PDB file of C-alpha atoms in Angstrom:
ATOM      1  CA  UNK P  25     107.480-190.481 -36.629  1.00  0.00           C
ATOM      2  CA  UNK P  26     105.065-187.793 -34.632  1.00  0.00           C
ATOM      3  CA  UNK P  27     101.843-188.175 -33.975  1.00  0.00           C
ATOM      4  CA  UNK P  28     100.839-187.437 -37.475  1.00  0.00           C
ATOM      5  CA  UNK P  29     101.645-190.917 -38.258  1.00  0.00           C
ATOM      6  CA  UNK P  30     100.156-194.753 -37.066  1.00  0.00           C
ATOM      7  CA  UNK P  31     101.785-197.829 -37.313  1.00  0.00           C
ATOM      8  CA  UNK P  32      99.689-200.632 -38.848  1.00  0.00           C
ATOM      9  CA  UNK P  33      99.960-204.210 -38.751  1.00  0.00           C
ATOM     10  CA  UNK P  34      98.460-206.745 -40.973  1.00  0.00           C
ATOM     11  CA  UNK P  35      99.032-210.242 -42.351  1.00  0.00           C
ATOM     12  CA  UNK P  36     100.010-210.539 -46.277  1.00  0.00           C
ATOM     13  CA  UNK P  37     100.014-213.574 -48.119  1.00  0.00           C
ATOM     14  CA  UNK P  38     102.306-213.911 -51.328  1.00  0.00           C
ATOM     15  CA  UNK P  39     102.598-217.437 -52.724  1.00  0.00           C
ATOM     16  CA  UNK P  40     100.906-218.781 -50.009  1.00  0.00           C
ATOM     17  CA  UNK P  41     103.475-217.952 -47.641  1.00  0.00           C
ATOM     18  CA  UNK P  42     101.602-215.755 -44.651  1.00  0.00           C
ATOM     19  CA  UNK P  43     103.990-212.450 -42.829  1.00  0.00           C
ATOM     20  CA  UNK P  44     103.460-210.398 -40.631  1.00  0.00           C
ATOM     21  CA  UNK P  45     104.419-206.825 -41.710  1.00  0.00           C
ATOM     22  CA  UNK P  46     104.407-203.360 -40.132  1.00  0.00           C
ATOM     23  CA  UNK P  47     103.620-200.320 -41.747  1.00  0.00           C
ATOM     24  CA  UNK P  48     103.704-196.418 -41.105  1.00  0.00           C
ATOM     25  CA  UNK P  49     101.220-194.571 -42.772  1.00  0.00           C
ATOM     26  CA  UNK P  50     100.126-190.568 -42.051  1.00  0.00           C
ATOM     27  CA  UNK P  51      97.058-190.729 -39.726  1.00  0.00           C
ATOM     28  CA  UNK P  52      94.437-188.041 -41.775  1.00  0.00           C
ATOM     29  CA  UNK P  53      93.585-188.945 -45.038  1.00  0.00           C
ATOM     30  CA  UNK P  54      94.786-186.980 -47.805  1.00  0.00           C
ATOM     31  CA  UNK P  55      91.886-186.180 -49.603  1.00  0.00           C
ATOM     32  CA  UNK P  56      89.008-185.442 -46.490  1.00  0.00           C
ATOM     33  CA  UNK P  57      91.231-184.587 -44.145  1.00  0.00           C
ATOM     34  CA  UNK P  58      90.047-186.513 -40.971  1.00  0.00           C
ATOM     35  CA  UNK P  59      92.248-189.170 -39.224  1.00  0.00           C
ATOM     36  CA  UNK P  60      90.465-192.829 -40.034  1.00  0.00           C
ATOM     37  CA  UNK P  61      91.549-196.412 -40.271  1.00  0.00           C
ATOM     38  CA  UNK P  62      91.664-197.360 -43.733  1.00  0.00           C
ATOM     39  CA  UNK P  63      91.258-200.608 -45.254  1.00  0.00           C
ATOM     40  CA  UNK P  64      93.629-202.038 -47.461  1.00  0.00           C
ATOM     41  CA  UNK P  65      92.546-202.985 -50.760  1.00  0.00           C
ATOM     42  CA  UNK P  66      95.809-203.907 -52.711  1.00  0.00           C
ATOM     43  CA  UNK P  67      99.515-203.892 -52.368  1.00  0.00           C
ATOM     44  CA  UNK P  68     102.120-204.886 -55.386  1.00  0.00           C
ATOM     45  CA  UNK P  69     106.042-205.082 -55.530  1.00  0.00           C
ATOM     46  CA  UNK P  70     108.577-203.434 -57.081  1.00  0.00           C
ATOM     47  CA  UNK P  71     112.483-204.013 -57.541  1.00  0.00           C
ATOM     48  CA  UNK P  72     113.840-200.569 -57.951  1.00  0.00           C
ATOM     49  CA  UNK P  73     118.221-199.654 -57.385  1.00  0.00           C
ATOM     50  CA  UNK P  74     120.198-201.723 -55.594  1.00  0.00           C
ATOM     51  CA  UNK P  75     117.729-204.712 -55.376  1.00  0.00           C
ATOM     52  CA  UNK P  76     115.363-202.328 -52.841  1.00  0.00           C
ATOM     53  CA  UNK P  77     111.551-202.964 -52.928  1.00  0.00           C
ATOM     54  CA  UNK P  78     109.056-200.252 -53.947  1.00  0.00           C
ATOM     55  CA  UNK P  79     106.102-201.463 -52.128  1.00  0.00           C
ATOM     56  CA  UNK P  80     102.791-199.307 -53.071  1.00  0.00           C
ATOM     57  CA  UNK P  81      99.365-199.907 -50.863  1.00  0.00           C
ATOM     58  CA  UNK P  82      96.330-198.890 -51.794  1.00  0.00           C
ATOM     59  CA  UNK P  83      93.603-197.698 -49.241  1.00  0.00           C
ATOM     60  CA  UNK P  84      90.142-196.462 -48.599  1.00  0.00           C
ATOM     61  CA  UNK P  85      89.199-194.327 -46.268  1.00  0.00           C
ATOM     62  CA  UNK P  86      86.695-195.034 -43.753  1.00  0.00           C
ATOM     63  CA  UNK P  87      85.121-191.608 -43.695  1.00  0.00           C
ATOM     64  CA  UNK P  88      84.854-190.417 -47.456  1.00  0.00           C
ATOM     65  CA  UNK P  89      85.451-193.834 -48.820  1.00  0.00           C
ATOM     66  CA  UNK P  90      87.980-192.674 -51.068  1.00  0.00           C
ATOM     67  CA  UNK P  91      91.039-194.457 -52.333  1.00  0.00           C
ATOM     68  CA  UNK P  92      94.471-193.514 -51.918  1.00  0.00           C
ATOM     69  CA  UNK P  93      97.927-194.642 -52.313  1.00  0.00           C
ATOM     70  CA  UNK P  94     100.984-195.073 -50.174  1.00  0.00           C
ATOM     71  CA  UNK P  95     104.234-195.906 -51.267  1.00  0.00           C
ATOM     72  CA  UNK P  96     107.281-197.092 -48.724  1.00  0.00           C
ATOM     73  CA  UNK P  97     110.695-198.808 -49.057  1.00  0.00           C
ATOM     74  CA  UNK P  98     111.867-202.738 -48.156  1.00  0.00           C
ATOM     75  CA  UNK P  99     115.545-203.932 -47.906  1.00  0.00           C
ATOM     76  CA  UNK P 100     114.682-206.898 -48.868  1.00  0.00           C
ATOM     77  CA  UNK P 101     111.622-209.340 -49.381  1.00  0.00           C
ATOM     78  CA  UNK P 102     112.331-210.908 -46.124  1.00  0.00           C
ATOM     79  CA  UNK P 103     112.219-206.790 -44.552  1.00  0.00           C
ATOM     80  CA  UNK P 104     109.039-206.864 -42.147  1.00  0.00           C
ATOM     81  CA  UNK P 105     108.830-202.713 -41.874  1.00  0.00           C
ATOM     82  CA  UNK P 106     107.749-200.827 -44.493  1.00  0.00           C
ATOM     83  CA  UNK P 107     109.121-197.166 -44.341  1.00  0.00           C
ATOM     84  CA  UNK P 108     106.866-194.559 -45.505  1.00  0.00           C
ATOM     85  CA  UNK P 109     107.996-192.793 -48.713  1.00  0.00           C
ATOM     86  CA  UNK P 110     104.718-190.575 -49.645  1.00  0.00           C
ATOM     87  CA  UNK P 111     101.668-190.647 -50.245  1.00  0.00           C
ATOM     88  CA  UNK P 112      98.930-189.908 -53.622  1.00  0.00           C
ATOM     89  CA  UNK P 113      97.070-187.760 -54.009  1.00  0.00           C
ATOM     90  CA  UNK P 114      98.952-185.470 -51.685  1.00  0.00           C
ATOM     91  CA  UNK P 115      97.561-183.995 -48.739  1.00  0.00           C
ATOM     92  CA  UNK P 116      95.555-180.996 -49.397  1.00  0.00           C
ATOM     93  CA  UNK P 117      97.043-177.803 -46.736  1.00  0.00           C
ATOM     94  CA  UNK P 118      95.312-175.489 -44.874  1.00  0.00           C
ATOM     95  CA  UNK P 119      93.286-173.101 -46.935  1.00  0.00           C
ATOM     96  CA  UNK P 120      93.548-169.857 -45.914  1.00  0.00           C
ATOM     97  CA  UNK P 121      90.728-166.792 -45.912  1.00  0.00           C
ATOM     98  CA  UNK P 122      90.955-163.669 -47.947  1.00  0.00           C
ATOM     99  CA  UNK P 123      91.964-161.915 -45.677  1.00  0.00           C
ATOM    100  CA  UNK P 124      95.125-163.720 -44.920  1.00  0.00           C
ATOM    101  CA  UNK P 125      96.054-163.927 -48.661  1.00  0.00           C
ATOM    102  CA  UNK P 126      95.907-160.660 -49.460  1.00  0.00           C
ATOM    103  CA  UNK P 127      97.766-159.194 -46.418  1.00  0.00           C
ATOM    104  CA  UNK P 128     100.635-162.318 -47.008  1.00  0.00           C
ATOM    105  CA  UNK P 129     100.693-163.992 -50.383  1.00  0.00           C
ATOM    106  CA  UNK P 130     104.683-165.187 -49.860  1.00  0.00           C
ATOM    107  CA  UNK P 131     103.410-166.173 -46.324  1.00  0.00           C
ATOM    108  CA  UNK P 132     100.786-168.508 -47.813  1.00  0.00           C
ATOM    109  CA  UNK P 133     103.458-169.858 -50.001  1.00  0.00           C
ATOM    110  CA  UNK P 134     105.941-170.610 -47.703  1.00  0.00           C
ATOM    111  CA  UNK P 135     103.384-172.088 -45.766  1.00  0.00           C
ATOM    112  CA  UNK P 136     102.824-174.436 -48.167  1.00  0.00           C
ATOM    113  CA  UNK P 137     106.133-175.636 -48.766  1.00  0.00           C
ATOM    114  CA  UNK P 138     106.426-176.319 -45.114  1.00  0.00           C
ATOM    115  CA  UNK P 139     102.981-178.362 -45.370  1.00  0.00           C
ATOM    116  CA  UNK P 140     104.144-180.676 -48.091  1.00  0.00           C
ATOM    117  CA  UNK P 141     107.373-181.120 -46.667  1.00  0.00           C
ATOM    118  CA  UNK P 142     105.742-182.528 -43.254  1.00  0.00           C
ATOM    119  CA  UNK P 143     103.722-184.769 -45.239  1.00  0.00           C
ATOM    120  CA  UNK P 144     106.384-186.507 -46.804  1.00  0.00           C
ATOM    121  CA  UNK P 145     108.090-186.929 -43.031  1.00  0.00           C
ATOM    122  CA  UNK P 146     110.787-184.186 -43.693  1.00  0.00           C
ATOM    123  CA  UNK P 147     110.156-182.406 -40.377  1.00  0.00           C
ATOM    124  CA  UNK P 148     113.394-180.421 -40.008  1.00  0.00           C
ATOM    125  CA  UNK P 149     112.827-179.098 -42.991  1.00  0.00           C
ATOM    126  CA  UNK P 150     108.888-178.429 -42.582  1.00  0.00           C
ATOM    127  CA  UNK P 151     109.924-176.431 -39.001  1.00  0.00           C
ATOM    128  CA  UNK P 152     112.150-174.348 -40.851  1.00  0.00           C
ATOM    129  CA  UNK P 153     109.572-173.347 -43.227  1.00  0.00           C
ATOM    130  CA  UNK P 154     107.167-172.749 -40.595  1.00  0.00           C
ATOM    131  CA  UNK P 155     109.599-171.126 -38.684  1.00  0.00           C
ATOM    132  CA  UNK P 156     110.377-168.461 -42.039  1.00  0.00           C
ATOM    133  CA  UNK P 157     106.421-168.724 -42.864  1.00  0.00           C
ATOM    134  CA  UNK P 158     105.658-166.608 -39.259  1.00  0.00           C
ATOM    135  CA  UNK P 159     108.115-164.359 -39.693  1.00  0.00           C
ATOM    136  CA  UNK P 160     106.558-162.990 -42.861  1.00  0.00           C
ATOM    137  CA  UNK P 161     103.434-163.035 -41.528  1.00  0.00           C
ATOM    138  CA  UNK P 162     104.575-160.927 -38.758  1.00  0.00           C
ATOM    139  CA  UNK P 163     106.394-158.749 -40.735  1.00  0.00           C
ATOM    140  CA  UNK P 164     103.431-158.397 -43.564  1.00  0.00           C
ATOM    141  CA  UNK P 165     101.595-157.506 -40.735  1.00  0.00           C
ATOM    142  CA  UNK P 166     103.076-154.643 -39.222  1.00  0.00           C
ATOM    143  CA  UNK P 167     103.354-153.329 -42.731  1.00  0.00           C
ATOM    144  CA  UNK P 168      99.943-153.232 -44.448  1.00  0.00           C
ATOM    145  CA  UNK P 169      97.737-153.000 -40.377  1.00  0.00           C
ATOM    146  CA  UNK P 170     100.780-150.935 -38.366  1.00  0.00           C
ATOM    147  CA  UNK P 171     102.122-148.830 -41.509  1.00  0.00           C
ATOM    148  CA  UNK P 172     105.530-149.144 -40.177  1.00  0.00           C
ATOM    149  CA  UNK P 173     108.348-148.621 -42.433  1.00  0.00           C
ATOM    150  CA  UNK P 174     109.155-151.385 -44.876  1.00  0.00           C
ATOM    151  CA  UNK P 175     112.916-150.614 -44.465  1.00  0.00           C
ATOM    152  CA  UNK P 176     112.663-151.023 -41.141  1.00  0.00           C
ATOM    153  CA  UNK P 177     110.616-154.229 -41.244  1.00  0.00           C
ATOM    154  CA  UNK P 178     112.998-155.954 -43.177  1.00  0.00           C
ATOM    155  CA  UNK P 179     116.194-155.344 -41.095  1.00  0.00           C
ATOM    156  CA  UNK P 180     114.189-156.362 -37.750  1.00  0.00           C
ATOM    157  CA  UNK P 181     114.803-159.554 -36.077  1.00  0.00           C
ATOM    158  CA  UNK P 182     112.384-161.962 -35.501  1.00  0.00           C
ATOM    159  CA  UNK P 183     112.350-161.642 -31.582  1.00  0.00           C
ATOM    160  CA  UNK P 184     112.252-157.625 -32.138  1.00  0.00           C
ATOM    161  CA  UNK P 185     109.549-158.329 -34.473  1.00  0.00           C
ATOM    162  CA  UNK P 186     107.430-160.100 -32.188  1.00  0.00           C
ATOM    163  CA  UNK P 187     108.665-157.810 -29.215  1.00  0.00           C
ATOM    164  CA  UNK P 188     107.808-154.497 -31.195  1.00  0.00           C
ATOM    165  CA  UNK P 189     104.690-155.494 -33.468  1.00  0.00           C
ATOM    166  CA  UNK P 190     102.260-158.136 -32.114  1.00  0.00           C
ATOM    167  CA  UNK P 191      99.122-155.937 -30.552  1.00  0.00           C
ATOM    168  CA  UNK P 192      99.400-158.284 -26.896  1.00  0.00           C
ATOM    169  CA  UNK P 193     100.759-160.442 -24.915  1.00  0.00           C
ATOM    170  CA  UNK P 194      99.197-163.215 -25.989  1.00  0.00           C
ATOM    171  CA  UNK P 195     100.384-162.701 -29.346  1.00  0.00           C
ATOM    172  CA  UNK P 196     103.738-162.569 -28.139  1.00  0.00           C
ATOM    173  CA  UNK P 197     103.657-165.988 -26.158  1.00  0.00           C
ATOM    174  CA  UNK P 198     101.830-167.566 -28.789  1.00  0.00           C
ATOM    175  CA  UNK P 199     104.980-166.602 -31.420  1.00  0.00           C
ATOM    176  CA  UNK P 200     108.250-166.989 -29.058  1.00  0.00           C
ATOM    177  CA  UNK P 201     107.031-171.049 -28.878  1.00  0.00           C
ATOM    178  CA  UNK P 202     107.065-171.074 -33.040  1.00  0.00           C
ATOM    179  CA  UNK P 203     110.112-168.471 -33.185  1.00  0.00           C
ATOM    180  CA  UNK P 204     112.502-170.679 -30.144  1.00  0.00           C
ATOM    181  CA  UNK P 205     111.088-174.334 -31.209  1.00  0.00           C
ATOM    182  CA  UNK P 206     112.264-173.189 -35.356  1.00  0.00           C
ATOM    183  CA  UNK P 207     115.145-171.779 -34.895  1.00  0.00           C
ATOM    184  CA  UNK P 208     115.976-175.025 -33.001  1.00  0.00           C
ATOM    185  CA  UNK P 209     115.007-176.930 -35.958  1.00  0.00           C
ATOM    186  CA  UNK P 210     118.194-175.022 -37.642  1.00  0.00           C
ATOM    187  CA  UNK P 211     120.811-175.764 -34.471  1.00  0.00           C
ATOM    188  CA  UNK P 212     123.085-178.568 -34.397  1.00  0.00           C
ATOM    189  CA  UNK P 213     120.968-179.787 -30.957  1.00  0.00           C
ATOM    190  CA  UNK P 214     118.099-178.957 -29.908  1.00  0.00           C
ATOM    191  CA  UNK P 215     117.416-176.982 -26.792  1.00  0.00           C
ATOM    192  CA  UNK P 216     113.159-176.986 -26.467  1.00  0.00           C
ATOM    193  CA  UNK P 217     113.136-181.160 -26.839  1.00  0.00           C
ATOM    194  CA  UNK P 218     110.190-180.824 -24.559  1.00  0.00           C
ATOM    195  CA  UNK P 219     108.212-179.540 -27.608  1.00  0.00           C
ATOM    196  CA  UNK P 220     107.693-181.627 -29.852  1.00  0.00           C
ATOM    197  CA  UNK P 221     106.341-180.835 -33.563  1.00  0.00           C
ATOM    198  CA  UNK P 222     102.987-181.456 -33.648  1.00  0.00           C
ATOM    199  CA  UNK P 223     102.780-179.079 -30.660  1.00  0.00           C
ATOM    200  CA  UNK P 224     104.864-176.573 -32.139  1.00  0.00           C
ATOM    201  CA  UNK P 225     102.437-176.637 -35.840  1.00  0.00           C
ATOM    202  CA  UNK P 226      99.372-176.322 -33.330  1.00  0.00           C
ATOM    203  CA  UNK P 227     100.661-172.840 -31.710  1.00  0.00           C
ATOM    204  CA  UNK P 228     101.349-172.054 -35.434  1.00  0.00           C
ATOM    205  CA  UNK P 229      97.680-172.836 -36.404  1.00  0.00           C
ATOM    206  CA  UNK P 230      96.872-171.105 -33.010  1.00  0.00           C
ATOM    207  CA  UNK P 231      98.826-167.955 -33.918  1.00  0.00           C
ATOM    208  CA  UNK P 232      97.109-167.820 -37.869  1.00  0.00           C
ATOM    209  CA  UNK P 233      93.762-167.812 -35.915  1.00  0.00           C
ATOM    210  CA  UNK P 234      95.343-164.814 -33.962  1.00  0.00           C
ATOM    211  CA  UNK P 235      95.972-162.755 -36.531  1.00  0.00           C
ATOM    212  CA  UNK P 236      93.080-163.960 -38.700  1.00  0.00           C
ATOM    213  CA  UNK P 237      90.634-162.529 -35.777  1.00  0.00           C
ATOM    214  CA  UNK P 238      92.973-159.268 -35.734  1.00  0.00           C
ATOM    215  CA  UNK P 239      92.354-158.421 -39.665  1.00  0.00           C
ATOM    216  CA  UNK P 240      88.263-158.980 -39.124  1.00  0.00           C
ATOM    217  CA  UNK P 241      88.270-156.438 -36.182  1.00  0.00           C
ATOM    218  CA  UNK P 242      90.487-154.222 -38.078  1.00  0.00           C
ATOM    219  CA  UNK P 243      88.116-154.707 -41.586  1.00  0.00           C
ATOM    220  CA  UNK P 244      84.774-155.564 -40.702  1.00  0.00           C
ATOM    221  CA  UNK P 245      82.287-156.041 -43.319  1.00  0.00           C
ATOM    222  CA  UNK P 246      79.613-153.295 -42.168  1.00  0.00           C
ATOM    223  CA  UNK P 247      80.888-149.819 -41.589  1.00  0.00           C
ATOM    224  CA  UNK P 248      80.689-148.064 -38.523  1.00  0.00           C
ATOM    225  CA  UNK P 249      77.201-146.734 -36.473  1.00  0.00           C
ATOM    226  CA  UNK P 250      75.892-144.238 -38.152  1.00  0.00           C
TER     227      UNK P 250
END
């Protein structure tokens, strides 16, 4: 797990027998957003294929107060870690200005997918999202703010992209961290280990802010001095 997730630990007692059990739950809570250390208010049992436990918590947060639920997997009864499944409601993502929908609505989108796919732990699959998310952001960009042509657009690649559209150099560093650490996320081994993925979805973030600050210079609300 990254550092999106915290392992709890906390003492259950079924038929008065008392264990000790570990649990991984994501660190933010799903419906304010902030990280917290919720209280758990319930917890039941289910026998599900192959004689596996469903195990479903319920929670409060300790910033909204809200209640949520988690659900994870045992072996067996005796199994004293509980492996995160998901978790209900699901985690709201980022919400994005006008300005970024309209110049990327497939970017928002993709976005998305790559969102809900980290919060259920798949993060392979969430980098590769990510990874496909920036490149038609870039490429939305240089279309509707550069006016390059679309044709062209399309057949660039990513690097060439980032090389041949991105306004500085800034931009440019900022990208080559999302473009190198996703493509590793498709590669049989990885070759930027060092970075790990909640590092790699903060330049993302980092980069969204980038071009987010772009669009306002390039469409600002008053006109120019008269």
């Amino acid at each position: 797990m990254t550092d999106d997730f915290v392992t709890r630990k906390w003492s259950t007692t079924t038929t008065s027998i008392t264990s000790n059990m570990e649990v991984t739950i994501p660190k933010n809570c799903p419906i304010c957003g902030v990280a917290n250390s919720p209280t758990m208010i319930g917890c039941d049992i289910v026998d599900y294929y192959n004689n596996e436990k469903l195990q479903t918590i319920s929670w409060k947060c300790t910033n909204c107060f809200n209640k949520y639920v988690t659900g994870h997997t045992r072996k067996d009864i005796n199994d004293k870690k509980l492996h995160y499944l998901y978790i209900y409601p699901s985690p709201t993502p980022r919400d994005f200005s006008e300005l970024i929908k309209n110049l990327s609505p497939r970017f928002v989108e993709i976005y998305k997918e790559g969102y809900y796919s980290e919060s259920a732990g798949f993060l392979t699959s969430a980098g590769i999202a990510y990874r496909l998310a920036l490149e038609i952001l870039i490429k939305d960009y240089a279309i509707a703010e550069l006016h390059k042509n679309e044709d062209e657009v399309t057949r660039k690649k990513l690097y060439a992209a980032i090389e041949d559209y991105l306004p500085n150099v800034d931009f440019q560093r900022v990208a080559d961290v999302i473009r190198l650490k996703g493509n590793d996320y498709t590669h049989f081994k990885e070759k930027y280990d060092q970075v790990d993925f909640t590092m790699f979805k903060d330049y993302l973030n980092i980069f969204i802010d980038l071009i987010e600050v772009q669009l306002k210079i390039n469409h600002p609300p008053i006109g120019h001095r008269e």
